[in-house]
Tab-separated table of C-alpha atoms in Angstrom:
chain	number	residue	atom	x	y	z
A	3	MET	CA	-38.399	20.002	-36.284
A	4	ALA	CA	-39.305	23.646	-36.179
A	5	LYS	CA	-37.036	26.323	-34.768
A	6	GLY	CA	-37.512	26.648	-31.020
A	7	SER	CA	-38.639	23.078	-30.446
A	8	ILE	CA	-36.673	20.766	-28.137
A	9	LEU	CA	-35.982	17.094	-28.723
A	10	ARG	CA	-34.968	15.404	-25.481
A	11	ILE	CA	-32.889	12.232	-25.749
A	12	ASN	CA	-32.752	9.856	-22.775
A	13	GLY	CA	-29.372	8.175	-23.019
A	14	THR	CA	-30.331	5.066	-21.073
A	15	SER	CA	-32.025	3.205	-23.956
A	16	ASP	CA	-31.372	2.367	-27.579
A	17	THR	CA	-34.726	2.913	-29.264
A	18	THR	CA	-38.431	3.375	-28.661
A	19	GLY	CA	-39.368	1.354	-31.690
A	20	GLN	CA	-41.752	4.145	-32.779
A	21	SER	CA	-41.891	6.303	-35.905
A	22	LEU	CA	-43.066	9.856	-36.090
A	23	THR	CA	-43.825	11.886	-39.203
A	24	THR	CA	-44.141	15.636	-38.846
A	25	ALA	CA	-46.499	17.507	-41.131
A	26	LYS	CA	-45.381	20.676	-42.789
A	27	GLY	CA	-45.665	23.590	-40.416
A	28	ALA	CA	-46.341	21.437	-37.368
A	29	GLY	CA	-44.555	22.548	-34.207
A	30	TYR	CA	-43.630	20.438	-31.145
A	31	LYS	CA	-42.665	22.196	-27.982
A	32	GLU	CA	-41.076	19.016	-26.545
A	33	LEU	CA	-40.587	15.507	-27.895
A	34	THR	CA	-39.061	12.989	-25.482
A	35	SER	CA	-37.517	9.912	-27.079
A	36	ASP	CA	-34.369	7.767	-27.320
A	37	ARG	CA	-34.453	7.591	-31.078
A	38	LEU	CA	-36.731	9.382	-33.495
A	39	ALA	CA	-37.576	7.406	-36.653
A	40	VAL	CA	-39.238	9.432	-39.404
A	41	ALA	CA	-41.155	7.602	-42.140
A	42	GLY	CA	-40.425	10.191	-44.744
A	43	LYS	CA	-38.208	13.246	-44.834
A	44	ALA	CA	-36.909	14.967	-41.712
A	45	ASN	CA	-36.563	18.731	-42.000
A	46	LEU	CA	-34.487	20.303	-39.227
A	47	ALA	CA	-35.099	24.010	-39.144
A	48	GLY	CA	-33.128	24.651	-35.953
A	49	GLY	CA	-34.210	23.615	-32.494
A	50	THR	CA	-32.114	22.241	-29.641
A	51	LEU	CA	-31.247	18.635	-28.973
A	52	ASP	CA	-31.104	17.950	-25.229
A	53	LEU	CA	-29.131	14.828	-24.244
A	54	ILE	CA	-30.013	13.679	-20.736
A	55	VAL	CA	-27.992	10.878	-19.156
A	56	LYS	CA	-30.072	9.386	-16.367
A	57	ASN	CA	-28.031	6.268	-15.607
A	58	ALA	CA	-24.812	7.751	-14.241
A	59	GLY	CA	-23.275	4.327	-13.823
A	60	ALA	CA	-23.495	3.459	-17.501
A	61	GLY	CA	-20.140	3.030	-19.176
A	62	LEU	CA	-19.775	5.189	-22.278
A	63	THR	CA	-17.273	4.809	-25.080
A	64	TYR	CA	-15.521	7.766	-26.612
A	65	GLY	CA	-15.635	7.797	-30.386
A	66	GLN	CA	-18.884	5.836	-30.257
A	67	ALA	CA	-21.793	7.160	-32.358
A	68	TYR	CA	-25.237	7.013	-30.745
A	69	ARG	CA	-27.998	7.365	-33.372
A	70	VAL	CA	-30.825	9.667	-32.357
A	71	LEU	CA	-32.714	10.315	-35.593
A	72	THR	CA	-33.329	8.421	-38.832
A	73	ALA	CA	-35.443	9.362	-41.859
A	74	THR	CA	-36.338	7.026	-44.701
A	75	GLN	CA	-36.297	9.873	-47.238
A	76	GLY	CA	-33.324	11.746	-45.845
A	77	VAL	CA	-32.478	14.519	-43.413
A	78	SER	CA	-32.219	18.170	-44.302
A	79	GLY	CA	-31.122	21.068	-42.140
A	80	GLN	CA	-29.466	20.955	-38.718
A	81	PHE	CA	-30.206	21.570	-35.084
A	82	ASP	CA	-29.253	24.935	-33.651
A	83	GLY	CA	-27.344	23.279	-30.839
A	84	LEU	CA	-26.894	20.482	-28.339
A	85	THR	CA	-27.317	20.696	-24.579
A	86	THR	CA	-26.561	17.955	-22.077
A	87	ASN	CA	-26.046	17.079	-18.426
A	88	LEU	CA	-23.147	14.799	-19.393
A	89	ALA	CA	-20.406	17.053	-17.987
A	90	ALA	CA	-21.870	16.890	-14.477
A	91	GLN	CA	-21.157	13.164	-14.330
A	92	TYR	CA	-18.549	12.333	-16.983
A	93	ALA	CA	-15.312	14.304	-16.911
A	94	TYR	CA	-13.594	13.218	-20.108
A	95	LEU	CA	-16.371	13.223	-22.761
A	96	ASP	CA	-18.118	15.907	-24.796
A	97	PRO	CA	-21.031	15.093	-27.154
A	98	THR	CA	-21.106	16.484	-30.708
A	99	LEU	CA	-23.629	16.115	-33.525
A	100	ALA	CA	-22.783	14.254	-36.707
A	101	TYR	CA	-25.078	14.454	-39.752
A	102	SER	CA	-25.406	11.985	-42.608
A	103	ALA	CA	-27.830	11.738	-45.524
A	104	ASP	CA	-30.542	9.945	-43.571
A	105	ALA	CA	-29.508	10.089	-39.916
A	106	VAL	CA	-28.254	12.216	-37.038
A	107	ASP	CA	-25.790	10.801	-34.513
A	108	ILE	CA	-24.363	11.972	-31.214
A	109	VAL	CA	-20.649	11.210	-31.119
A	110	LEU	CA	-18.796	11.214	-27.795
A	111	LYS	CA	-15.386	12.800	-28.197
A	112	ARG	CA	-12.486	13.127	-25.772
A	113	ASN	CA	-12.363	16.606	-24.283
A	114	SER	CA	-9.351	18.514	-22.944
A	115	THR	CA	-9.770	17.488	-19.283
A	116	GLY	CA	-6.614	15.741	-18.092
A	117	PHE	CA	-7.007	12.310	-16.535
A	118	GLY	CA	-5.504	13.617	-13.317
A	119	ASP	CA	-7.554	16.817	-13.201
A	120	ILE	CA	-10.446	15.171	-11.379
A	121	GLY	CA	-8.246	13.485	-8.769
A	122	GLY	CA	-9.129	14.136	-5.163
A	123	THR	CA	-5.845	12.825	-3.721
A	124	HIS	CA	-2.173	13.046	-4.609
A	125	ASN	CA	-2.045	9.452	-5.858
A	126	GLU	CA	-5.149	9.891	-8.013
A	127	VAL	CA	-3.705	13.001	-9.631
A	128	THR	CA	-0.299	11.468	-10.319
A	129	ALA	CA	-1.829	8.221	-11.633
A	130	GLY	CA	-3.941	10.274	-14.026
A	131	ARG	CA	-0.851	12.017	-15.310
A	132	GLY	CA	0.743	8.641	-15.889
A	133	VAL	CA	-2.243	7.385	-17.899
A	134	SER	CA	-1.931	10.466	-20.120
A	135	HIS	CA	1.283	8.981	-21.529
A	136	VAL	CA	-0.450	5.763	-22.598
A	137	GLY	CA	-1.603	5.709	-26.222
A	138	ALA	CA	-5.168	6.758	-27.040
A	139	GLY	CA	-5.813	3.386	-28.685
A	140	SER	CA	-5.170	1.525	-25.448
A	141	GLY	CA	-8.048	-0.444	-23.981
A	142	LEU	CA	-7.139	1.031	-20.594
A	143	VAL	CA	-7.502	4.602	-21.858
A	144	THR	CA	-10.754	3.798	-23.648
A	145	ALA	CA	-12.264	2.276	-20.513
A	146	LEU	CA	-11.121	5.100	-18.220
A	147	THR	CA	-12.453	7.785	-20.566
A	148	GLY	CA	-15.979	6.367	-20.401
A	149	LEU	CA	-16.235	6.350	-16.597
A	150	THR	CA	-18.071	8.779	-14.381
A	151	LYS	CA	-16.015	11.062	-12.169
A	152	ASP	CA	-16.440	8.886	-9.073
A	153	GLN	CA	-15.682	5.729	-11.027
A	154	ALA	CA	-12.593	7.341	-12.544
A	155	ARG	CA	-11.232	8.361	-9.139
A	156	ARG	CA	-11.578	4.804	-7.869
A	157	ALA	CA	-9.936	3.508	-11.043
A	158	LEU	CA	-6.975	5.876	-10.624
A	159	ASP	CA	-6.457	4.603	-7.073
A	160	ASN	CA	-6.511	1.081	-8.454
A	161	LEU	CA	-3.955	1.988	-11.128
A	162	SER	CA	-1.524	3.885	-8.883
A	163	GLY	CA	0.410	0.842	-7.652
A	164	GLU	CA	0.731	2.324	-4.167
A	165	LEU	CA	1.315	-1.182	-2.796
A	166	HIS	CA	4.947	-0.961	-3.930
A	167	ALA	CA	5.456	2.125	-1.758
A	168	SER	CA	3.513	0.794	1.232
A	169	ILE	CA	5.613	-2.391	1.263
A	170	ARG	CA	8.551	-0.215	2.261
A	171	THR	CA	6.689	0.880	5.382
A	172	ALA	CA	5.985	-2.720	6.408
A	173	LEU	CA	9.569	-3.912	5.872
A	174	ILE	CA	11.025	-0.966	7.790
A	175	GLN	CA	8.668	-1.773	10.658
A	176	ASP	CA	9.594	-5.470	10.522
A	177	SER	CA	13.251	-4.579	11.108
A	178	PHE	CA	12.200	-4.164	14.743
A	179	TYR	CA	12.101	-7.932	15.299
A	180	LEU	CA	15.811	-8.411	14.638
A	181	ARG	CA	17.045	-5.569	16.802
A	182	ASN	CA	14.604	-6.439	19.579
A	183	ALA	CA	15.894	-10.030	19.624
A	184	VAL	CA	19.513	-8.863	19.799
A	185	ILE	CA	18.841	-6.389	22.606
A	186	ASN	CA	16.983	-9.077	24.552
A	187	ARG	CA	19.834	-11.542	24.002
A	188	LEU	CA	22.455	-9.092	25.270
A	189	ALA	CA	20.266	-8.311	28.256
A	190	ASN	CA	19.855	-12.033	28.977
A	191	ALA	CA	23.589	-12.651	28.731
A	192	ASP	CA	24.296	-10.559	31.807
A	193	CYS	CA	20.973	-10.914	33.652
A	194	ASP	CA	20.265	-7.272	32.995
A	195	TYR	CA	16.579	-7.597	33.719
A	196	GLY	CA	15.910	-11.208	34.578
A	197	ARG	CA	14.242	-12.250	31.324
A	198	ASN	CA	15.367	-15.335	29.450
A	199	GLY	CA	12.860	-16.181	26.740
A	200	GLN	CA	15.431	-17.508	24.314
A	201	SER	CA	16.828	-21.004	24.066
A	202	VAL	CA	20.532	-20.820	25.022
A	203	TYR	CA	22.974	-23.661	24.373
A	204	ASP	CA	26.517	-23.643	25.773
A	205	LEU	CA	28.840	-24.834	23.012
A	206	LYS	CA	31.459	-26.036	25.532
A	207	THR	CA	29.342	-27.908	28.060
A	208	HIS	CA	26.727	-28.991	25.458
A	209	LYS	CA	23.945	-28.085	27.870
A	210	LYS	CA	21.316	-25.450	28.120
A	211	ASN	CA	22.713	-22.805	30.435
A	212	GLU	CA	20.466	-22.286	33.461
A	213	ALA	CA	22.181	-19.047	34.410
A	214	CYS	CA	21.852	-15.920	32.332
A	215	TYR	CA	25.578	-15.491	31.984
A	216	SER	CA	27.960	-17.881	30.295
A	217	ASP	CA	31.714	-17.433	29.985
A	218	HIS	CA	31.711	-19.674	26.903
A	219	ALA	CA	30.387	-19.357	23.383
A	220	VAL	CA	26.598	-19.628	23.362
A	221	LEU	CA	24.176	-20.622	20.608
A	222	TRP	CA	20.671	-19.189	20.850
A	223	GLY	CA	17.505	-19.148	18.800
A	224	GLN	CA	14.193	-17.344	18.708
A	225	ALA	CA	11.008	-17.548	16.645
A	226	TYR	CA	8.831	-14.504	16.099
A	227	GLY	CA	5.550	-13.586	14.486
A	228	GLY	CA	3.266	-10.614	14.302
A	229	LEU	CA	0.389	-9.002	12.476
A	230	GLY	CA	-0.947	-5.495	12.265
A	231	HIS	CA	-2.087	-2.704	10.038
A	232	ASN	CA	-1.204	0.828	9.061
A	233	SER	CA	-4.174	3.143	8.753
A	234	GLY	CA	-4.747	5.107	5.590
A	235	ASP	CA	-4.052	8.827	5.534
A	236	GLY	CA	-6.716	9.922	3.044
A	237	ASN	CA	-4.319	9.322	0.169
A	238	ALA	CA	-2.817	5.859	0.582
A	239	ALA	CA	-5.211	3.163	1.780
A	240	LEU	CA	-5.051	1.006	4.892
A	241	MET	CA	-2.508	-1.818	4.647
A	242	HIS	CA	-2.709	-5.112	6.537
A	243	HIS	CA	0.530	-7.010	7.005
A	244	ASN	CA	1.917	-9.961	8.924
A	245	THR	CA	5.307	-11.550	9.385
A	246	ALA	CA	6.877	-14.663	10.879
A	247	GLY	CA	10.370	-16.063	11.047
A	248	PHE	CA	13.199	-17.369	13.150
A	249	ILE	CA	16.615	-16.120	14.277
A	250	ILE	CA	19.714	-18.157	15.120
A	251	GLY	CA	22.660	-16.475	16.816
A	252	ALA	CA	25.910	-17.210	18.577
A	253	ASP	CA	28.065	-15.043	20.827
A	254	THR	CA	31.072	-15.270	23.097
A	255	PRO	CA	32.862	-13.125	25.679
A	256	ILE	CA	36.154	-11.492	24.720
A	257	ASN	CA	39.034	-12.568	26.965
A	258	HIS	CA	36.744	-12.862	30.006
A	259	SER	CA	36.049	-9.131	29.787
A	260	HIS	CA	32.695	-7.435	30.100
A	261	TRP	CA	32.435	-7.337	26.297
A	262	ARG	CA	30.424	-9.936	24.444
A	263	VAL	CA	30.256	-10.165	20.638
A	264	GLY	CA	28.176	-12.303	18.329
A	265	GLY	CA	26.446	-12.765	15.020
A	266	LEU	CA	23.091	-13.951	13.717
A	267	LEU	CA	21.302	-15.467	10.742
A	268	SER	CA	17.587	-15.086	10.156
A	269	TYR	CA	14.823	-16.007	7.748
A	270	GLY	CA	11.434	-14.310	7.705
A	271	HIS	CA	8.355	-14.175	5.511
A	272	SER	CA	6.167	-11.076	5.332
A	273	GLN	CA	2.789	-10.606	3.652
A	274	PHE	CA	1.016	-7.401	2.658
A	275	ASN	CA	-2.503	-6.578	1.543
A	276	VAL	CA	-3.964	-3.267	0.411
A	277	ALA	CA	-7.679	-3.616	-0.335
A	278	ARG	CA	-10.259	-0.799	-0.435
A	279	GLY	CA	-10.251	-0.459	-4.207
A	280	ARG	CA	-6.544	-1.206	-4.667
A	281	SER	CA	-6.913	-5.019	-4.885
A	282	SER	CA	-3.183	-5.420	-4.260
A	283	SER	CA	-1.188	-7.963	-2.296
A	284	GLY	CA	2.371	-9.160	-2.010
A	285	ASN	CA	4.944	-10.980	0.026
A	286	SER	CA	8.629	-10.816	0.824
A	287	ASN	CA	11.110	-13.534	1.738
A	288	ASN	CA	13.762	-11.997	3.969
A	289	ILE	CA	17.220	-13.419	4.631
A	290	SER	CA	19.287	-11.532	7.207
A	291	VAL	CA	22.789	-11.510	8.647
A	292	GLY	CA	23.951	-9.376	11.537
A	293	ALA	CA	26.542	-8.702	14.201
A	294	TYR	CA	26.213	-7.346	17.716
A	295	ALA	CA	28.169	-6.510	20.854
A	296	GLY	CA	27.426	-5.541	24.418
A	297	THR	CA	29.169	-4.536	27.601
A	298	HIS	CA	28.426	-3.066	30.984
A	299	LEU	CA	30.189	-0.818	33.435
A	300	GLY	CA	28.639	-1.259	36.822
A	301	ARG	CA	24.938	-0.593	36.381
A	302	LEU	CA	25.355	1.005	32.959
A	303	ASN	CA	24.683	-1.292	29.982
A	304	LEU	CA	25.647	-0.630	26.367
A	305	ARG	CA	24.238	-2.727	23.501
A	306	LEU	CA	25.146	-2.331	19.826
A	307	GLY	CA	24.100	-4.093	16.644
A	308	ALA	CA	23.818	-3.941	12.869
A	309	ASP	CA	22.255	-6.219	10.271
A	310	TYR	CA	21.334	-6.437	6.614
A	311	SER	CA	18.315	-8.179	5.072
A	312	TRP	CA	17.878	-9.272	1.478
A	313	ASN	CA	14.204	-8.847	0.563
A	314	VAL	CA	12.811	-10.924	-2.319
A	315	ILE	CA	9.541	-9.124	-3.089
A	316	ASN	CA	6.600	-10.453	-5.117
A	317	THR	CA	3.443	-8.470	-5.866
A	318	ARG	CA	0.059	-9.049	-7.495
A	319	ARG	CA	-2.472	-6.411	-8.493
A	320	GLN	CA	-5.989	-6.917	-9.848
A	321	ILE	CA	-6.855	-4.128	-12.290
A	322	ALA	CA	-10.514	-3.141	-12.719
A	323	VAL	CA	-11.279	-0.055	-14.840
A	324	GLY	CA	-14.849	-0.252	-16.079
A	325	ASP	CA	-15.033	-3.236	-18.423
A	326	TYR	CA	-11.250	-3.367	-18.618
A	327	GLY	CA	-9.690	-5.921	-16.292
A	328	SER	CA	-6.309	-7.556	-15.956
A	329	ARG	CA	-3.756	-8.918	-13.512
A	330	VAL	CA	-0.229	-7.613	-13.229
A	331	ARG	CA	2.648	-9.162	-11.314
A	332	SER	CA	6.206	-8.278	-10.415
A	333	SER	CA	9.226	-9.732	-8.644
A	334	TYR	CA	12.207	-7.677	-7.543
A	335	LEU	CA	14.886	-7.363	-4.902
A	336	GLY	CA	15.253	-4.993	-2.002
A	337	GLY	CA	17.570	-4.567	0.942
A	338	THR	CA	17.017	-3.359	4.509
A	339	ALA	CA	20.036	-2.239	6.530
A	340	GLN	CA	19.982	-1.023	10.103
A	341	ALA	CA	22.344	-0.018	12.883
A	342	TYR	CA	21.275	0.560	16.466
A	343	ALA	CA	22.544	1.293	19.956
A	344	GLU	CA	20.993	1.216	23.406
A	345	LEU	CA	22.043	2.561	26.771
A	346	GLY	CA	20.357	1.312	29.948
A	347	TYR	CA	20.840	1.806	33.673
A	348	LYS	CA	20.078	-1.260	35.803
A	349	LEU	CA	18.450	-0.995	39.227
A	350	ARG	CA	17.691	-3.947	41.501
A	351	ALA	CA	15.341	-4.438	44.432
A	352	GLY	CA	15.354	-8.037	45.584
A	353	ARG	CA	14.204	-10.198	42.703
A	354	THR	CA	12.912	-7.244	40.731
A	355	VAL	CA	14.989	-5.468	38.108
A	356	PHE	CA	14.096	-2.038	36.756
A	357	GLU	CA	15.983	-0.518	33.842
A	358	PRO	CA	15.298	2.862	32.230
A	359	PHE	CA	16.781	2.964	28.738
A	360	MET	CA	17.184	4.984	25.604
A	361	ASN	CA	18.004	3.654	22.158
A	362	VAL	CA	18.384	4.885	18.621
A	363	ALA	CA	18.138	2.964	15.346
A	364	TYR	CA	18.768	4.016	11.769
A	365	VAL	CA	16.990	1.931	9.109
A	366	ASN	CA	17.551	2.255	5.366
A	367	MET	CA	15.281	0.464	2.903
A	368	GLN	CA	16.430	0.174	-0.715
A	369	THR	CA	14.599	-1.442	-3.633
A	370	ASN	CA	15.867	-2.227	-7.107
A	371	SER	CA	14.034	-1.176	-10.231
A	372	TYR	CA	11.106	-3.364	-11.201
A	373	ARG	CA	8.805	-3.995	-14.147
A	374	GLU	CA	5.338	-5.450	-13.783
A	375	HIS	CA	4.124	-8.014	-16.293
A	376	GLY	CA	0.577	-7.888	-17.609
A	377	ASN	CA	-0.928	-5.493	-20.114
A	378	ASP	CA	-1.407	-1.745	-20.414
A	379	ALA	CA	-1.813	-1.281	-16.637
A	380	ALA	CA	1.652	-2.686	-15.863
A	381	LEU	CA	4.038	-0.266	-14.142
A	382	ARG	CA	7.772	0.245	-14.182
A	383	SER	CA	9.849	1.977	-11.514
A	384	ARG	CA	13.467	2.812	-10.978
A	385	GLY	CA	15.321	1.905	-7.803
A	386	THR	CA	15.049	4.112	-4.748
A	387	ASP	CA	15.931	4.163	-1.056
A	388	GLN	CA	14.422	5.537	2.140
A	389	GLY	CA	16.122	6.283	5.445
A	390	VAL	CA	14.364	6.577	8.807
A	391	THR	CA	15.694	7.113	12.331
A	392	PHE	CA	13.868	5.920	15.444
A	393	SER	CA	14.615	7.022	18.995
A	394	THR	CA	12.962	5.309	21.942
A	395	PHE	CA	12.862	6.254	25.623
A	396	GLY	CA	11.333	3.931	28.176
A	397	PHE	CA	11.878	1.341	30.865
A	398	ARG	CA	11.963	-2.391	31.427
A	399	ALA	CA	10.953	-4.221	34.554
A	400	ALA	CA	11.024	-7.909	35.446
A	401	THR	CA	10.850	-10.153	38.455
A	402	ARG	CA	11.174	-13.846	39.326
A	403	VAL	CA	8.393	-15.892	40.899
A	404	ASN	CA	8.846	-19.483	42.108
A	405	ILE	CA	5.768	-21.728	42.153
A	406	GLY	CA	6.870	-25.129	43.356
A	407	LYS	CA	9.725	-26.189	41.115
A	408	ALA	CA	8.601	-23.898	38.309
A	409	VAL	CA	10.164	-20.485	37.773
A	410	PHE	CA	8.177	-17.673	36.155
A	411	MET	CA	9.529	-14.289	35.073
A	412	PRO	CA	6.874	-11.642	34.324
A	413	HIS	CA	8.331	-8.741	32.360
A	414	ILE	CA	7.230	-5.505	30.787
A	415	MET	CA	8.710	-2.834	28.569
A	416	ALA	CA	7.036	0.480	27.824
A	417	GLY	CA	8.368	3.427	25.907
A	418	TYR	CA	7.812	6.358	23.620
A	419	ARG	CA	9.219	6.131	20.106
A	420	HIS	CA	9.789	9.030	17.762
A	421	GLY	CA	10.523	8.559	14.090
A	422	PHE	CA	12.071	11.154	11.846
A	423	GLY	CA	13.445	11.251	8.345
A	424	ARG	CA	11.492	10.021	5.303
A	425	LEU	CA	8.391	8.705	7.024
A	426	GLN	CA	6.353	8.906	3.804
A	427	PRO	CA	7.457	6.159	1.403
A	428	GLY	CA	7.374	7.173	-2.234
A	429	LEU	CA	8.197	5.771	-5.650
A	430	HIS	CA	8.685	7.189	-9.129
A	431	GLU	CA	6.660	5.043	-11.505
A	432	GLY	CA	5.379	5.024	-15.050
A	433	PHE	CA	3.201	2.815	-17.222
A	434	VAL	CA	5.126	0.379	-19.392
A	435	ALA	CA	2.629	1.100	-22.192
A	436	GLY	CA	3.550	4.778	-21.888
A	437	GLY	CA	7.229	4.121	-22.443
A	438	GLY	CA	8.003	3.520	-18.777
A	439	THR	CA	8.806	7.192	-18.173
A	440	SER	CA	8.659	7.918	-14.437
A	441	THR	CA	5.832	10.437	-14.583
A	442	MET	CA	4.115	9.258	-11.392
A	443	ASP	CA	5.222	10.139	-7.869
A	444	VAL	CA	3.202	7.682	-5.779
A	445	ALA	CA	3.077	7.750	-1.972
A	446	GLY	CA	2.467	4.791	0.318
A	447	VAL	CA	1.040	4.532	3.804
A	448	LEU	CA	2.882	6.562	6.439
A	449	LEU	CA	5.239	5.390	9.127
A	450	SER	CA	4.112	6.762	12.467
A	451	SER	CA	6.198	9.678	13.733
A	452	ASN	CA	5.098	9.227	17.347
A	453	ALA	CA	4.200	5.904	18.885
A	454	ALA	CA	3.780	4.228	22.233
A	455	VAL	CA	5.528	0.856	22.319
A	456	THR	CA	5.056	-1.949	24.789
A	457	ASP	CA	6.317	-5.483	25.288
A	458	ALA	CA	4.651	-7.422	28.075
A	459	GLY	CA	4.679	-11.118	28.818
A	460	ILE	CA	5.842	-13.942	30.987
A	461	THR	CA	8.693	-16.410	30.693
A	462	ALA	CA	8.314	-19.881	32.178
A	463	GLN	CA	11.268	-22.177	32.839
A	464	ILE	CA	9.553	-25.427	31.911
A	465	THR	CA	12.537	-27.764	32.281
A	466	ASN	CA	16.282	-27.547	32.577
A	467	ARG	CA	16.431	-27.303	28.788
A	468	ILE	CA	13.227	-25.499	27.815
A	469	ASN	CA	12.040	-21.981	28.454
A	470	LEU	CA	8.725	-20.746	27.085
A	471	ASP	CA	8.130	-17.040	26.601
A	472	LEU	CA	4.776	-15.546	25.667
A	473	SER	CA	4.831	-11.837	24.911
A	474	TYR	CA	2.596	-9.210	23.417
A	475	ILE	CA	4.318	-6.431	21.510
A	476	GLY	CA	2.282	-3.381	20.626
A	477	GLN	CA	3.038	-0.247	18.645
A	478	TYR	CA	0.385	2.448	18.803
A	479	GLY	CA	0.833	5.569	16.742
C-alpha cells in the first residue's frame, strides 16, 4: 500500500474470499474490502485505513480483534492512521491497529466515555454510573459496551430497576380504598348521605340492620377492586396496576353518645407492570389493621381513622442487554401507614342529602432493604420511606328512589385533591456485582399533585339482608 492510498473496510462482513498482490510501485487510490489477503509480501508505506460500520445494529465486542489484512510472506511497514465512523454510533468503543508478522488487526478497545454519559434521562444516567462499578470482566459490561448509543440507552432503562420505586406510588394510591371504606361506613352509621353499600350485621339482634343507624355493635364488610395506570414522565415509564381485596370491620356507639368507634381487618392483593423496555412486574400481598371514630354535632360531621398495612412485595425483571439476558427476582417487606380526618356539613332537602366536605390524609410508605437474586444485573437497595399528604375538597350527594318494593340510592362524590410532600418516589440502589454500593438514585413514576376525584354509583336494597352497590371511582390527574 503506497502512501496516500486508502483501504476502506466494511465492518459488516468477515471476508471477501479474494487475494490481491500489489506490484512494486503500484498505487491504489481506493481499495474497498472486508479483508485483504496478499499472496506474497505486504508492504505498508503509509496510507489510511478507513473502517466503515454500515450495520449500526451489529453487536460488537470490546477486546475483539477483527482481521483486515493477511500476507503469506509477511507484513512490513504500517498505516499512517485509522479513520472510522464508529464513534457516531457506538459510544464506548475506539478502534486501534494491531500488527503481527503476517497480519493486521483492528482491535476494539474501551474508551473513556462513562456508561452514564450517553443517558438521556435521569434513570439512564444513574444506571450507567451503577454499571461502572461492575467488574470489566462481567458479561453484562461486555454486552453493554458493544451496543450502539440507542441500544445502550434502552439497556440502561432496563437495568435501572425503576419498578421498585414505582411500586411505592401504586401502594400509596391503594391506601385510598381503606380510608374511603371507613369514611363511607361512618357516613352510613348516621345516615349522613343516604348511602348504604356495605353489608351491616347487628351483633345483638343477629339481623341485617335496615336503618342506617344502630345503637348496638355492628359488623360490616366490603369488597373492593380497581385497575389503572400512571403515565410516564419522560424518565420513568408508564405503570399499569390493579388491586382487589376485602375489608371486615366492627364498630359500636360509646354510651349512647354521638361518638362511634371501631376497628377493621383487611386483605388485599396488588399487581404492577412496567413494560416499554423495562420488562418488570411484581405483586404485593397486603394485610391491614385499623381503627376509626366518628361523631356529629348537628349538621357537622367529623370522621377520623388510622391504619397500617404490611406489604409483602415480590418482583420479577427480565434483563436484555444485547446478547446478555437473565431474570432477577426479589422478595421484601414494606409497610404503609396512614392517618386521616374529614369534616362534612350535612344538608337535607326531602329525600336528597347534600354534603360539602374537606378531608386530609397523611400516608407514609416504608420498604425494607432488598437484594435481587440472579446474576450480574441483580440490584441491592437499602430501606427507605416516603411521606405524602393529600387534601381533598368536594361534595357528596345522594337520594332515595322507591320502585315498587325495591329501594335505590343513587349517589355521587366529586372533589379536587391536592398532593404534596415526596410525590416522586426514589430509591438508592447498586448492583450486587459491583459490591452493592448505593451508587444509583432511581426515580419511579410520579404521584399526581393535582387530581379530580369522583365516586358515582347506585345502591340497591335487594332484600332485607342484601344490599348491592355498584360504583365507579375515578382519579384524573
